[in-house]
mmCIF file of C-alpha atoms in Angstrom:
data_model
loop_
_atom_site.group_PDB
_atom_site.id
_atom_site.type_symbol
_atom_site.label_atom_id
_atom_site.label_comp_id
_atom_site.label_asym_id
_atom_site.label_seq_id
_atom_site.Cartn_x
_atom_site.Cartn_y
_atom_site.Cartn_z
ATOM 1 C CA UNK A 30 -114.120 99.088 -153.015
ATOM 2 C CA UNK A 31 -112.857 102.594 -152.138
ATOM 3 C CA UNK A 32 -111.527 104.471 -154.597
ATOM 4 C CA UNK A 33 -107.633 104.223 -153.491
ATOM 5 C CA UNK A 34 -106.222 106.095 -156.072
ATOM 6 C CA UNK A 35 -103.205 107.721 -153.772
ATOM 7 C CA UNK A 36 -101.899 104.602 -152.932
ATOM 8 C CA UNK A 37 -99.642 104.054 -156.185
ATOM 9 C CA UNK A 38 -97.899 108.133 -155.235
ATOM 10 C CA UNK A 39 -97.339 106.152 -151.297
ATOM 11 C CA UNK A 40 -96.559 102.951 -152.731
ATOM 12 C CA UNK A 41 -93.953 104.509 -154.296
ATOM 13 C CA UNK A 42 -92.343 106.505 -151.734
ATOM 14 C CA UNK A 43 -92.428 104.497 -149.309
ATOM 15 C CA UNK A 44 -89.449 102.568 -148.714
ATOM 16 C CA UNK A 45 -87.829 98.798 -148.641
ATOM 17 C CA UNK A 46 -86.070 99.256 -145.213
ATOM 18 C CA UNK A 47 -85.893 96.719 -142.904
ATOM 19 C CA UNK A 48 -85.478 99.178 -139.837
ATOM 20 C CA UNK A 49 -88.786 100.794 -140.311
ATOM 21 C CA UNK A 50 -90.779 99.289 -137.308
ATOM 22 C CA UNK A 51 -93.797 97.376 -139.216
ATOM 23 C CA UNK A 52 -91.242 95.925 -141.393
ATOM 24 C CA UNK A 53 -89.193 94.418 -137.921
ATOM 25 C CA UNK A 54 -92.151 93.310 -136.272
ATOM 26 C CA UNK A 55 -93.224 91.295 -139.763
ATOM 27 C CA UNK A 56 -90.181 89.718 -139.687
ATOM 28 C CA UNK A 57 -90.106 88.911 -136.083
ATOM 29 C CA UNK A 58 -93.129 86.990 -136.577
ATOM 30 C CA UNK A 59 -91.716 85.525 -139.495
ATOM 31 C CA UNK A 60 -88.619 84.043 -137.671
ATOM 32 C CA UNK A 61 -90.879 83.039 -133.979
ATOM 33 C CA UNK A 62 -93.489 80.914 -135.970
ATOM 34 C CA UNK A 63 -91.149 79.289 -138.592
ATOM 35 C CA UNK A 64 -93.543 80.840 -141.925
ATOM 36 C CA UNK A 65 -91.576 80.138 -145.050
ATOM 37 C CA UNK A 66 -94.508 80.340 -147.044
ATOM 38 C CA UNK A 67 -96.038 83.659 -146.964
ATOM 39 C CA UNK A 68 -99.069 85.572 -148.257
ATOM 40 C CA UNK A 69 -98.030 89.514 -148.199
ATOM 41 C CA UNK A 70 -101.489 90.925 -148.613
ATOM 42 C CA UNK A 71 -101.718 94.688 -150.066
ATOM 43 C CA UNK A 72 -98.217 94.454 -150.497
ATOM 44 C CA UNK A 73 -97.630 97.534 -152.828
ATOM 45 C CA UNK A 74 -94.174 97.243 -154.065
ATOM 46 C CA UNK A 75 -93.502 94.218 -152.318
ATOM 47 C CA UNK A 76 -90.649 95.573 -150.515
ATOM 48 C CA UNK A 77 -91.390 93.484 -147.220
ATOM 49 C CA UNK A 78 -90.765 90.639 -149.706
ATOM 50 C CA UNK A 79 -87.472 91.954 -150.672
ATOM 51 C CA UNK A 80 -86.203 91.814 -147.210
ATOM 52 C CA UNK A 81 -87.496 88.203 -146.163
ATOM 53 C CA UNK A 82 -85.816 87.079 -149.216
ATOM 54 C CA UNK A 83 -82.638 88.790 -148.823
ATOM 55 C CA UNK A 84 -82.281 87.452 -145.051
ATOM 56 C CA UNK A 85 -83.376 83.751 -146.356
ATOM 57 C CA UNK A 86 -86.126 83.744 -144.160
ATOM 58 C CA UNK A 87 -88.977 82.498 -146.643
ATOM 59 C CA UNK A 88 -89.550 79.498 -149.531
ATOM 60 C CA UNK A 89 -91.891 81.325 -150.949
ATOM 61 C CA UNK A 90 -93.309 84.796 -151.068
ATOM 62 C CA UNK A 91 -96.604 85.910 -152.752
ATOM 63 C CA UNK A 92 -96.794 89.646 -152.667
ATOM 64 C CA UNK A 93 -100.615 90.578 -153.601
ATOM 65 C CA UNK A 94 -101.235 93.627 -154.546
ATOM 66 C CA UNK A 95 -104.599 95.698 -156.090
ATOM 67 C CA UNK A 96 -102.357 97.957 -158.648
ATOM 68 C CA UNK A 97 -99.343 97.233 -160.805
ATOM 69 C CA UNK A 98 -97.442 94.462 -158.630
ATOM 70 C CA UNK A 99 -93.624 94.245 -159.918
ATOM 71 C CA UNK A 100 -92.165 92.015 -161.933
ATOM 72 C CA UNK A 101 -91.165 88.814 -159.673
ATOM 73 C CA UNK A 102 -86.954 89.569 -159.061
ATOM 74 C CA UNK A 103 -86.341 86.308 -157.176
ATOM 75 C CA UNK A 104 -87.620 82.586 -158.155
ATOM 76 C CA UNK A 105 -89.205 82.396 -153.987
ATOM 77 C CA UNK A 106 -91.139 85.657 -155.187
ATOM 78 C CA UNK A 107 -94.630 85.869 -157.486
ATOM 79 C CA UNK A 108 -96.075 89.471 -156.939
ATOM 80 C CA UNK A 109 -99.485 89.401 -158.252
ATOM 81 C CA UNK A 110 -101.832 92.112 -159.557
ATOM 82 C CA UNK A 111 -105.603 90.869 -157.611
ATOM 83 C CA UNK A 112 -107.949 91.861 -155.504
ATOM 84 C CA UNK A 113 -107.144 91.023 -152.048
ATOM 85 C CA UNK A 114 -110.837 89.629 -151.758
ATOM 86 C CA UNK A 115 -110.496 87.105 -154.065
ATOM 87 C CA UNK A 116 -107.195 85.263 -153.542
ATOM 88 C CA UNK A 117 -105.577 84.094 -156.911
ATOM 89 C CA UNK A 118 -104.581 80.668 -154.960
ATOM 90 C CA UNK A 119 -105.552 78.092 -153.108
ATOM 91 C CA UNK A 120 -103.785 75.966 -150.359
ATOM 92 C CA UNK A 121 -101.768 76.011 -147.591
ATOM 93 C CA UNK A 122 -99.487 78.729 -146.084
ATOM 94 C CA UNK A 123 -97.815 79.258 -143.040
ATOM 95 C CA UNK A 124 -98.391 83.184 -142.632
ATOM 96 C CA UNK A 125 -100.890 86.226 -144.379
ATOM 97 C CA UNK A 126 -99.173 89.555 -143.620
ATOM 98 C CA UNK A 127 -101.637 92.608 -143.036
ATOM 99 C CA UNK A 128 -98.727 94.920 -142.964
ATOM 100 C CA UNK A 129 -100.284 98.521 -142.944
ATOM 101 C CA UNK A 130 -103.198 97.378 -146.005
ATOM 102 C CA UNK A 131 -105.945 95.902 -143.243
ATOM 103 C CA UNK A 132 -107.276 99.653 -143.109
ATOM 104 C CA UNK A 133 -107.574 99.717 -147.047
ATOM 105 C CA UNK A 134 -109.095 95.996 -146.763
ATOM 106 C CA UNK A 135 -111.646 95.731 -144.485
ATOM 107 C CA UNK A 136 -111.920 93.469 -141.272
ATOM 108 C CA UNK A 137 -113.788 90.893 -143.845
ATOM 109 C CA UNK A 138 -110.545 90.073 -145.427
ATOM 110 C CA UNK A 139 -109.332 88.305 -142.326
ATOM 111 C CA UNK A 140 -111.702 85.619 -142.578
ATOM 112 C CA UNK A 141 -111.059 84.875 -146.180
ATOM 113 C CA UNK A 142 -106.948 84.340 -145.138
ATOM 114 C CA UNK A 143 -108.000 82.595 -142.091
ATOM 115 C CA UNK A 144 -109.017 79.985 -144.100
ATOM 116 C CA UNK A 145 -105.435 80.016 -146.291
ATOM 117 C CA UNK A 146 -103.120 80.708 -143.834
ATOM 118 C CA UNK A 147 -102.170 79.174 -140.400
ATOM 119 C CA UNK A 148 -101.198 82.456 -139.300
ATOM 120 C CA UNK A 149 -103.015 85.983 -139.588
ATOM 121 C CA UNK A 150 -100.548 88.901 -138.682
ATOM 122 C CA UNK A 151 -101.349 92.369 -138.425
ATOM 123 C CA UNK A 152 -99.189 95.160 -138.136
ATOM 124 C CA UNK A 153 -100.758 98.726 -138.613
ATOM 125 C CA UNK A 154 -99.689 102.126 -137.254
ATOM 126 C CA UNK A 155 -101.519 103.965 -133.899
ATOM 127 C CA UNK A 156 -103.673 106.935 -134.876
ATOM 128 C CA UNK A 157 -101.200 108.717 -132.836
ATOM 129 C CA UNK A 158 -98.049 109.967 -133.795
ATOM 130 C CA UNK A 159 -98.644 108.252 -137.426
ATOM 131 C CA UNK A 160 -96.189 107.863 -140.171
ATOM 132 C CA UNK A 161 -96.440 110.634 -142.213
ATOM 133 C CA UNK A 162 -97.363 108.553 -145.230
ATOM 134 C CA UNK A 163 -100.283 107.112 -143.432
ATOM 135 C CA UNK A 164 -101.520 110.524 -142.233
ATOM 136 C CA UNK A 165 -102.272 111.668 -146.098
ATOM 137 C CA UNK A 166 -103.748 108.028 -146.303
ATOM 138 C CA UNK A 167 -105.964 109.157 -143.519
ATOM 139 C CA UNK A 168 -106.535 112.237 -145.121
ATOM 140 C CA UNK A 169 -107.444 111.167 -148.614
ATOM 141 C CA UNK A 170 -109.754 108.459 -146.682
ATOM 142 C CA UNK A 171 -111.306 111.106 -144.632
ATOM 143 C CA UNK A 172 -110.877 108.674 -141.571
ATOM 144 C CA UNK A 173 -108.824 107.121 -138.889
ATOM 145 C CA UNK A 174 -107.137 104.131 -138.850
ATOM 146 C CA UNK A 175 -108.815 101.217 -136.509
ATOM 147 C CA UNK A 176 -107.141 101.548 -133.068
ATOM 148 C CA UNK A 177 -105.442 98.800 -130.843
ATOM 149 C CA UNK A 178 -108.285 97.810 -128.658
ATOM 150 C CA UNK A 179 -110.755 98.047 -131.847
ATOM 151 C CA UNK A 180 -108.621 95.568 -133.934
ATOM 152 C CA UNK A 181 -108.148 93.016 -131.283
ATOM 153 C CA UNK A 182 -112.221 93.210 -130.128
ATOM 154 C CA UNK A 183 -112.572 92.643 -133.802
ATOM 155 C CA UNK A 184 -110.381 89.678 -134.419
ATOM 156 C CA UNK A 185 -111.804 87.977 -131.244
ATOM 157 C CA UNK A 186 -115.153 88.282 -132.233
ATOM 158 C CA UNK A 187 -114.421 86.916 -135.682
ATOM 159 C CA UNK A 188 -113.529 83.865 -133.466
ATOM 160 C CA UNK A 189 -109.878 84.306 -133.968
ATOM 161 C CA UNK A 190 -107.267 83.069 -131.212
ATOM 162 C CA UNK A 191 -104.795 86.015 -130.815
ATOM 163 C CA UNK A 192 -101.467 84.493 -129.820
ATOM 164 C CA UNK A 193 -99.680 87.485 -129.958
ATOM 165 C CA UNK A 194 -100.368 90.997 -129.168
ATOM 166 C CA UNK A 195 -98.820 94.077 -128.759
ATOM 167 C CA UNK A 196 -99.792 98.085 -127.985
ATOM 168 C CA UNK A 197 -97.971 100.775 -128.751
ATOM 169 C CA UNK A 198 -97.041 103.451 -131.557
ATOM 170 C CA UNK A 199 -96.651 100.537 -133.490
ATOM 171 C CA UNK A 200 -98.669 97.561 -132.506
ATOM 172 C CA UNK A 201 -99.025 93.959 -134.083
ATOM 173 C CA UNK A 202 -101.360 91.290 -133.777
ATOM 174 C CA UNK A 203 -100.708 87.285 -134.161
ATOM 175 C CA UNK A 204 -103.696 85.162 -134.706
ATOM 176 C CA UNK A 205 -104.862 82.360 -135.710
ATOM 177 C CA UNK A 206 -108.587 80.066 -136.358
ATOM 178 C CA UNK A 207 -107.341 76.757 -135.383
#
């Protein structure tokens, strides 16, 4: 794995607000496909969490996370300290959230969720105009982050079913193996 040291400093300032757009279009997908029991993989403070929990959208939310995860706040909430590639559970859920932690991951971890979640949703930020938070990501990775077109060649050729797509400064993807 890369060496991802810089993530705790943006972990920490970025922020638990459900207006930012990633955030919206999480939740969006959240509410269309009825998930109450999500996977929120690389989910750094676990603020997505915070907000599907607040606005009773989820039974349960597992916030994994490669650093210090936070102390669960809510009994619908375990945040978990694990490497994304090996998934401290086993069973059934209704959604795995890439939001913004695919690039860190690697296209790889879609097929090990595939297999754990009915739903695979990816939310990530266009190269261009980036969050400023992802462009020192990009910096300290000394790369780009995969582009629309890239991500949803990608996910087809894994022989995901994209249900859901959509371009943009911020784009999201919906898919799904069966």
């Amino acid at each position: 794995m890369r060496h991802l040291w810089y993530l705790r400093l943006l972990y920490r300032l970025y922020p638990a607000n459900s207006s930012l757009p990633e955030y919206r279009a999480a939740v969006g997908v959240v509410k269309r496909y009825g998930c109450r029991r999500v996977i929120d993989v690389g989910a750094a403070r676990c603020n997505l969490g915070r907000i599907l929990l607040r606005e009773d959208l989820v039974d349960l939310y597992v916030g994994l996370e490669l650093f210090d995860a936070p102390s669960s706040w809510d009994p619908r909430a375990l945040c978990v300290s694990a490497d994304a590639r090996r998934p401290p559970l086993r069973g059934s859920l209704d959604c795995a959230l890439f939001v913004n932690s695919l690039f860190y991951l690697g296209l790889e971890a879609l097929n090990i969720y595939s297999g754990l979640a009915r739903l695979l949703v990816v939310t990530d930020l266009d190269p261009s105009p980036r969050h400023p938070l992802n462009f020192l990501g990009d910096l300290a990775e000394g790369r780009l982050r995969l582009g629309y077109k890239g991500l949803g060649d990608a996910l087809r050729s894994m022989g995901l079913r994209v249900l859901e797509s959509r371009p943009g400064v911020q784009y999201y993807y919906v898919a799904t193996a069966r």
